[in-house]
Amino acid sequence: MRDYQSPPKCIDKIYMEWYETYKRIGRFKTENGLDIALCFPKPLIYGLDDGDILYLDSKFGIIVEIVPCEVLSIQWGNKLEIAKLCYEIGNAHIPLFVSSLKNEFYIPYEKTLENTLTKLGFLTEKILTKLHPKQRFYVSLPILPEPRFILSPDFKITIKTAH
């Protein structure tokens, strides 16, 4: 909003948890009590981010604010540690976020994973921060349509029996 030459007089906010920023359909109350229903025509690829404008006219605007949450900050030192870290996080199916600091990743806080990573020698710290969708790692886009298979007109299944 600060980039606009004449921002509206009233700015209202929708506070969202990091995992709510990916929802295609949702119902929220703004900071001033306005009931808002969001319905996007397609699933969000990267999610709504902090400061995204949902509505704007000359008098009124609604923006997104991501709520800070408990996060596990994980320090790493070399490529082998990154591989170990990615294995453990992938095994737990937990999203991984890039920190703005060098050699650090964030994950939503989980005590059991903190214990595991500490045993593996990682420096970890529980902090309160915002998890931004644009800082999340994606191996593949989760919302691509399933492939559509079509049988060929000459498709056959042959069952051979052993003699």
PDB file of C-alpha atoms in Angstrom:
ATOM      1  CA  MET A   1       0.000   0.000   0.000  1.00  0.00           C
ATOM      2  CA  ARG A   2       2.931   2.358   0.620  1.00  0.00           C
ATOM      3  CA  ASP A   3       3.772   2.257  -3.114  1.00  0.00           C
ATOM      4  CA  TYR A   4       0.478   3.943  -4.039  1.00  0.00           C
ATOM      5  CA  GLN A   5       0.549   7.719  -4.560  1.00  0.00           C
ATOM      6  CA  SER A   6      -2.821   8.233  -2.888  1.00  0.00           C
ATOM      7  CA  PRO A   7      -3.672   5.209  -0.702  1.00  0.00           C
ATOM      8  CA  PRO A   8      -7.258   4.947   0.571  1.00  0.00           C
ATOM      9  CA  LYS A   9      -8.148   6.602   3.869  1.00  0.00           C
ATOM     10  CA  CYS A  10      -9.252   3.338   5.482  1.00  0.00           C
ATOM     11  CA  ILE A  11      -7.182   0.161   5.287  1.00  0.00           C
ATOM     12  CA  ASP A  12      -8.652  -2.998   6.810  1.00  0.00           C
ATOM     13  CA  LYS A  13      -6.704  -6.228   7.311  1.00  0.00           C
ATOM     14  CA  ILE A  14      -7.488  -9.911   7.122  1.00  0.00           C
ATOM     15  CA  TYR A  15      -5.231 -11.832   9.487  1.00  0.00           C
ATOM     16  CA  MET A  16      -4.317 -15.280   8.110  1.00  0.00           C
ATOM     17  CA  GLU A  17      -2.291 -18.188   9.411  1.00  0.00           C
ATOM     18  CA  TRP A  18       0.434 -19.252   6.952  1.00  0.00           C
ATOM     19  CA  TYR A  19      -1.474 -22.400   5.940  1.00  0.00           C
ATOM     20  CA  GLU A  20      -4.655 -20.402   5.212  1.00  0.00           C
ATOM     21  CA  THR A  21      -2.895 -18.368   2.521  1.00  0.00           C
ATOM     22  CA  TYR A  22      -3.174 -21.321   0.093  1.00  0.00           C
ATOM     23  CA  LYS A  23      -6.941 -21.780   0.409  1.00  0.00           C
ATOM     24  CA  ARG A  24      -8.999 -21.299  -2.730  1.00  0.00           C
ATOM     25  CA  ILE A  25     -12.175 -20.738  -0.682  1.00  0.00           C
ATOM     26  CA  GLY A  26     -12.318 -19.197   2.775  1.00  0.00           C
ATOM     27  CA  ARG A  27     -14.323 -17.022   5.111  1.00  0.00           C
ATOM     28  CA  PHE A  28     -12.591 -14.395   7.241  1.00  0.00           C
ATOM     29  CA  LYS A  29     -13.348 -11.428   9.490  1.00  0.00           C
ATOM     30  CA  THR A  30     -11.319  -8.291   8.959  1.00  0.00           C
ATOM     31  CA  GLU A  31      -9.677  -6.368  11.764  1.00  0.00           C
ATOM     32  CA  ASN A  32     -12.721  -4.052  11.811  1.00  0.00           C
ATOM     33  CA  GLY A  33     -15.242  -6.925  11.878  1.00  0.00           C
ATOM     34  CA  LEU A  34     -16.225  -7.022   8.200  1.00  0.00           C
ATOM     35  CA  ASP A  35     -17.184 -10.558   7.104  1.00  0.00           C
ATOM     36  CA  ILE A  36     -15.314 -11.494   3.912  1.00  0.00           C
ATOM     37  CA  ALA A  37     -15.726 -14.585   1.735  1.00  0.00           C
ATOM     38  CA  LEU A  38     -12.845 -15.351  -0.629  1.00  0.00           C
ATOM     39  CA  CYS A  39     -13.371 -17.578  -3.642  1.00  0.00           C
ATOM     40  CA  PHE A  40     -10.649 -17.760  -6.270  1.00  0.00           C
ATOM     41  CA  PRO A  41     -11.540 -19.351  -9.635  1.00  0.00           C
ATOM     42  CA  LYS A  42      -8.395 -21.535  -9.599  1.00  0.00           C
ATOM     43  CA  PRO A  43      -6.254 -22.931  -6.767  1.00  0.00           C
ATOM     44  CA  LEU A  44      -3.513 -20.555  -5.654  1.00  0.00           C
ATOM     45  CA  ILE A  45      -0.089 -21.676  -6.821  1.00  0.00           C
ATOM     46  CA  TYR A  46       1.969 -19.706  -4.312  1.00  0.00           C
ATOM     47  CA  GLY A  47      -0.633 -18.475  -1.850  1.00  0.00           C
ATOM     48  CA  LEU A  48      -1.503 -14.989  -0.690  1.00  0.00           C
ATOM     49  CA  ASP A  49       1.398 -13.044   0.780  1.00  0.00           C
ATOM     50  CA  ASP A  50       1.762 -10.450   3.489  1.00  0.00           C
ATOM     51  CA  GLY A  51       0.509  -7.117   2.147  1.00  0.00           C
ATOM     52  CA  ASP A  52      -1.400  -8.548  -0.831  1.00  0.00           C
ATOM     53  CA  ILE A  53      -4.326  -6.310  -1.750  1.00  0.00           C
ATOM     54  CA  LEU A  54      -7.692  -8.078  -1.837  1.00  0.00           C
ATOM     55  CA  TYR A  55      -9.803  -4.978  -2.470  1.00  0.00           C
ATOM     56  CA  LEU A  56      -8.981  -1.376  -3.252  1.00  0.00           C
ATOM     57  CA  ASP A  57     -10.877   1.745  -4.219  1.00  0.00           C
ATOM     58  CA  SER A  58     -10.275   5.437  -3.494  1.00  0.00           C
ATOM     59  CA  LYS A  59     -11.802   5.246   0.008  1.00  0.00           C
ATOM     60  CA  PHE A  60     -11.267   1.708   1.266  1.00  0.00           C
ATOM     61  CA  GLY A  61      -8.794  -1.165   0.988  1.00  0.00           C
ATOM     62  CA  ILE A  62      -8.435  -4.700   2.371  1.00  0.00           C
ATOM     63  CA  ILE A  63      -5.004  -6.302   2.666  1.00  0.00           C
ATOM     64  CA  VAL A  64      -3.630  -9.625   3.906  1.00  0.00           C
ATOM     65  CA  GLU A  65      -1.491  -9.844   7.008  1.00  0.00           C
ATOM     66  CA  ILE A  66       0.131 -13.180   7.853  1.00  0.00           C
ATOM     67  CA  VAL A  67       0.099 -13.957  11.569  1.00  0.00           C
ATOM     68  CA  PRO A  68       3.503 -14.786  13.096  1.00  0.00           C
ATOM     69  CA  CYS A  69       3.700 -18.376  14.345  1.00  0.00           C
ATOM     70  CA  GLU A  70       6.088 -20.671  16.191  1.00  0.00           C
ATOM     71  CA  VAL A  71       8.800 -21.711  13.770  1.00  0.00           C
ATOM     72  CA  LEU A  72      11.850 -23.924  14.059  1.00  0.00           C
ATOM     73  CA  SER A  73      14.895 -22.102  12.707  1.00  0.00           C
ATOM     74  CA  ILE A  74      17.467 -24.637  11.456  1.00  0.00           C
ATOM     75  CA  GLN A  75      21.110 -23.776  10.774  1.00  0.00           C
ATOM     76  CA  TRP A  76      23.122 -25.828   8.276  1.00  0.00           C
ATOM     77  CA  GLY A  77      26.780 -25.773   7.320  1.00  0.00           C
ATOM     78  CA  ASN A  78      27.372 -27.882   4.212  1.00  0.00           C
ATOM     79  CA  LYS A  79      25.667 -29.788   1.387  1.00  0.00           C
ATOM     80  CA  LEU A  80      25.626 -33.073   3.321  1.00  0.00           C
ATOM     81  CA  GLU A  81      23.714 -31.386   6.143  1.00  0.00           C
ATOM     82  CA  ILE A  82      21.220 -29.996   3.618  1.00  0.00           C
ATOM     83  CA  ALA A  83      20.690 -33.533   2.285  1.00  0.00           C
ATOM     84  CA  LYS A  84      20.136 -34.918   5.827  1.00  0.00           C
ATOM     85  CA  LEU A  85      17.800 -32.055   6.658  1.00  0.00           C
ATOM     86  CA  CYS A  86      15.742 -32.470   3.489  1.00  0.00           C
ATOM     87  CA  TYR A  87      15.483 -36.230   4.102  1.00  0.00           C
ATOM     88  CA  GLU A  88      14.150 -35.749   7.649  1.00  0.00           C
ATOM     89  CA  ILE A  89      11.753 -32.961   6.694  1.00  0.00           C
ATOM     90  CA  GLY A  90      10.524 -34.794   3.595  1.00  0.00           C
ATOM     91  CA  ASN A  91      10.032 -37.949   5.642  1.00  0.00           C
ATOM     92  CA  ALA A  92       7.798 -35.961   8.004  1.00  0.00           C
ATOM     93  CA  HIS A  93       5.930 -34.257   5.100  1.00  0.00           C
ATOM     94  CA  ILE A  94       6.553 -30.827   6.608  1.00  0.00           C
ATOM     95  CA  PRO A  95       6.859 -27.721   4.410  1.00  0.00           C
ATOM     96  CA  LEU A  96      10.293 -26.113   4.223  1.00  0.00           C
ATOM     97  CA  PHE A  97      10.800 -22.344   3.977  1.00  0.00           C
ATOM     98  CA  VAL A  98      13.891 -20.333   3.025  1.00  0.00           C
ATOM     99  CA  SER A  99      15.023 -17.824   5.616  1.00  0.00           C
ATOM    100  CA  SER A 100      16.259 -14.377   4.649  1.00  0.00           C
ATOM    101  CA  LEU A 101      19.457 -15.289   6.521  1.00  0.00           C
ATOM    102  CA  LYS A 102      22.214 -17.333   4.889  1.00  0.00           C
ATOM    103  CA  ASN A 103      22.469 -21.033   5.871  1.00  0.00           C
ATOM    104  CA  GLU A 104      19.090 -21.152   7.595  1.00  0.00           C
ATOM    105  CA  PHE A 105      15.723 -22.755   6.875  1.00  0.00           C
ATOM    106  CA  TYR A 106      12.365 -22.501   8.641  1.00  0.00           C
ATOM    107  CA  ILE A 107       9.715 -25.129   9.285  1.00  0.00           C
ATOM    108  CA  PRO A 108       6.461 -24.861  11.258  1.00  0.00           C
ATOM    109  CA  TYR A 109       7.420 -25.799  14.824  1.00  0.00           C
ATOM    110  CA  GLU A 110       7.198 -29.461  15.795  1.00  0.00           C
ATOM    111  CA  LYS A 111       8.847 -30.653  19.015  1.00  0.00           C
ATOM    112  CA  THR A 112       9.561 -34.193  17.778  1.00  0.00           C
ATOM    113  CA  LEU A 113      11.358 -32.922  14.677  1.00  0.00           C
ATOM    114  CA  GLU A 114      13.301 -30.434  16.808  1.00  0.00           C
ATOM    115  CA  ASN A 115      14.521 -33.337  18.963  1.00  0.00           C
ATOM    116  CA  THR A 116      15.466 -35.420  15.905  1.00  0.00           C
ATOM    117  CA  LEU A 117      17.374 -32.575  14.243  1.00  0.00           C
ATOM    118  CA  THR A 118      19.176 -31.708  17.482  1.00  0.00           C
ATOM    119  CA  LYS A 119      20.284 -35.361  17.814  1.00  0.00           C
ATOM    120  CA  LEU A 120      21.619 -35.173  14.248  1.00  0.00           C
ATOM    121  CA  GLY A 121      23.748 -32.176  15.242  1.00  0.00           C
ATOM    122  CA  PHE A 122      21.760 -29.300  13.757  1.00  0.00           C
ATOM    123  CA  LEU A 123      21.589 -25.965  15.558  1.00  0.00           C
ATOM    124  CA  THR A 124      17.897 -25.219  16.028  1.00  0.00           C
ATOM    125  CA  GLU A 125      15.969 -22.442  17.698  1.00  0.00           C
ATOM    126  CA  LYS A 126      12.256 -21.956  18.310  1.00  0.00           C
ATOM    127  CA  ILE A 127      11.290 -18.459  17.151  1.00  0.00           C
ATOM    128  CA  LEU A 128       8.165 -16.444  16.363  1.00  0.00           C
ATOM    129  CA  THR A 129       8.043 -15.228  12.749  1.00  0.00           C
ATOM    130  CA  LYS A 130       5.895 -15.108   9.618  1.00  0.00           C
ATOM    131  CA  LEU A 131       6.061 -17.938   7.079  1.00  0.00           C
ATOM    132  CA  HIS A 132       5.698 -16.342   3.651  1.00  0.00           C
ATOM    133  CA  PRO A 133       4.322 -18.466   0.789  1.00  0.00           C
ATOM    134  CA  LYS A 134       6.918 -17.127  -1.643  1.00  0.00           C
ATOM    135  CA  GLN A 135       9.697 -18.475   0.608  1.00  0.00           C
ATOM    136  CA  ARG A 136       8.325 -22.026   0.587  1.00  0.00           C
ATOM    137  CA  PHE A 137      10.189 -24.758  -1.299  1.00  0.00           C
ATOM    138  CA  TYR A 138       8.213 -26.687  -3.903  1.00  0.00           C
ATOM    139  CA  VAL A 139       9.463 -29.866  -5.510  1.00  0.00           C
ATOM    140  CA  SER A 140       6.563 -29.734  -7.920  1.00  0.00           C
ATOM    141  CA  LEU A 141       3.465 -27.644  -8.156  1.00  0.00           C
ATOM    142  CA  PRO A 142       0.792 -29.451  -6.138  1.00  0.00           C
ATOM    143  CA  ILE A 143      -2.120 -28.151  -8.160  1.00  0.00           C
ATOM    144  CA  LEU A 144      -1.300 -29.384 -11.620  1.00  0.00           C
ATOM    145  CA  PRO A 145      -4.106 -31.484 -13.063  1.00  0.00           C
ATOM    146  CA  GLU A 146      -3.790 -35.240 -13.030  1.00  0.00           C
ATOM    147  CA  PRO A 147      -2.700 -36.660 -16.387  1.00  0.00           C
ATOM    148  CA  ARG A 148      -5.557 -37.942 -18.508  1.00  0.00           C
ATOM    149  CA  PHE A 149      -4.985 -41.377 -19.987  1.00  0.00           C
ATOM    150  CA  ILE A 150      -6.837 -42.474 -23.107  1.00  0.00           C
ATOM    151  CA  LEU A 151      -6.821 -46.068 -24.312  1.00  0.00           C
ATOM    152  CA  SER A 152      -5.605 -46.638 -27.815  1.00  0.00           C
ATOM    153  CA  PRO A 153      -8.210 -48.193 -30.197  1.00  0.00           C
ATOM    154  CA  ASP A 154      -5.910 -51.197 -30.667  1.00  0.00           C
ATOM    155  CA  PHE A 155      -5.231 -51.710 -26.937  1.00  0.00           C
ATOM    156  CA  LYS A 156      -5.188 -55.407 -25.919  1.00  0.00           C
ATOM    157  CA  ILE A 157      -4.388 -57.397 -22.830  1.00  0.00           C
ATOM    158  CA  THR A 158      -2.964 -60.831 -23.516  1.00  0.00           C
ATOM    159  CA  ILE A 159      -2.819 -63.396 -20.734  1.00  0.00           C
ATOM    160  CA  LYS A 160      -0.297 -66.148 -21.285  1.00  0.00           C
ATOM    161  CA  THR A 161      -0.552 -69.352 -19.321  1.00  0.00           C
ATOM    162  CA  ALA A 162       2.445 -71.431 -18.333  1.00  0.00           C
ATOM    163  CA  HIS A 163       2.560 -74.944 -19.848  1.00  0.00           C
TER     164      HIS A 163
END
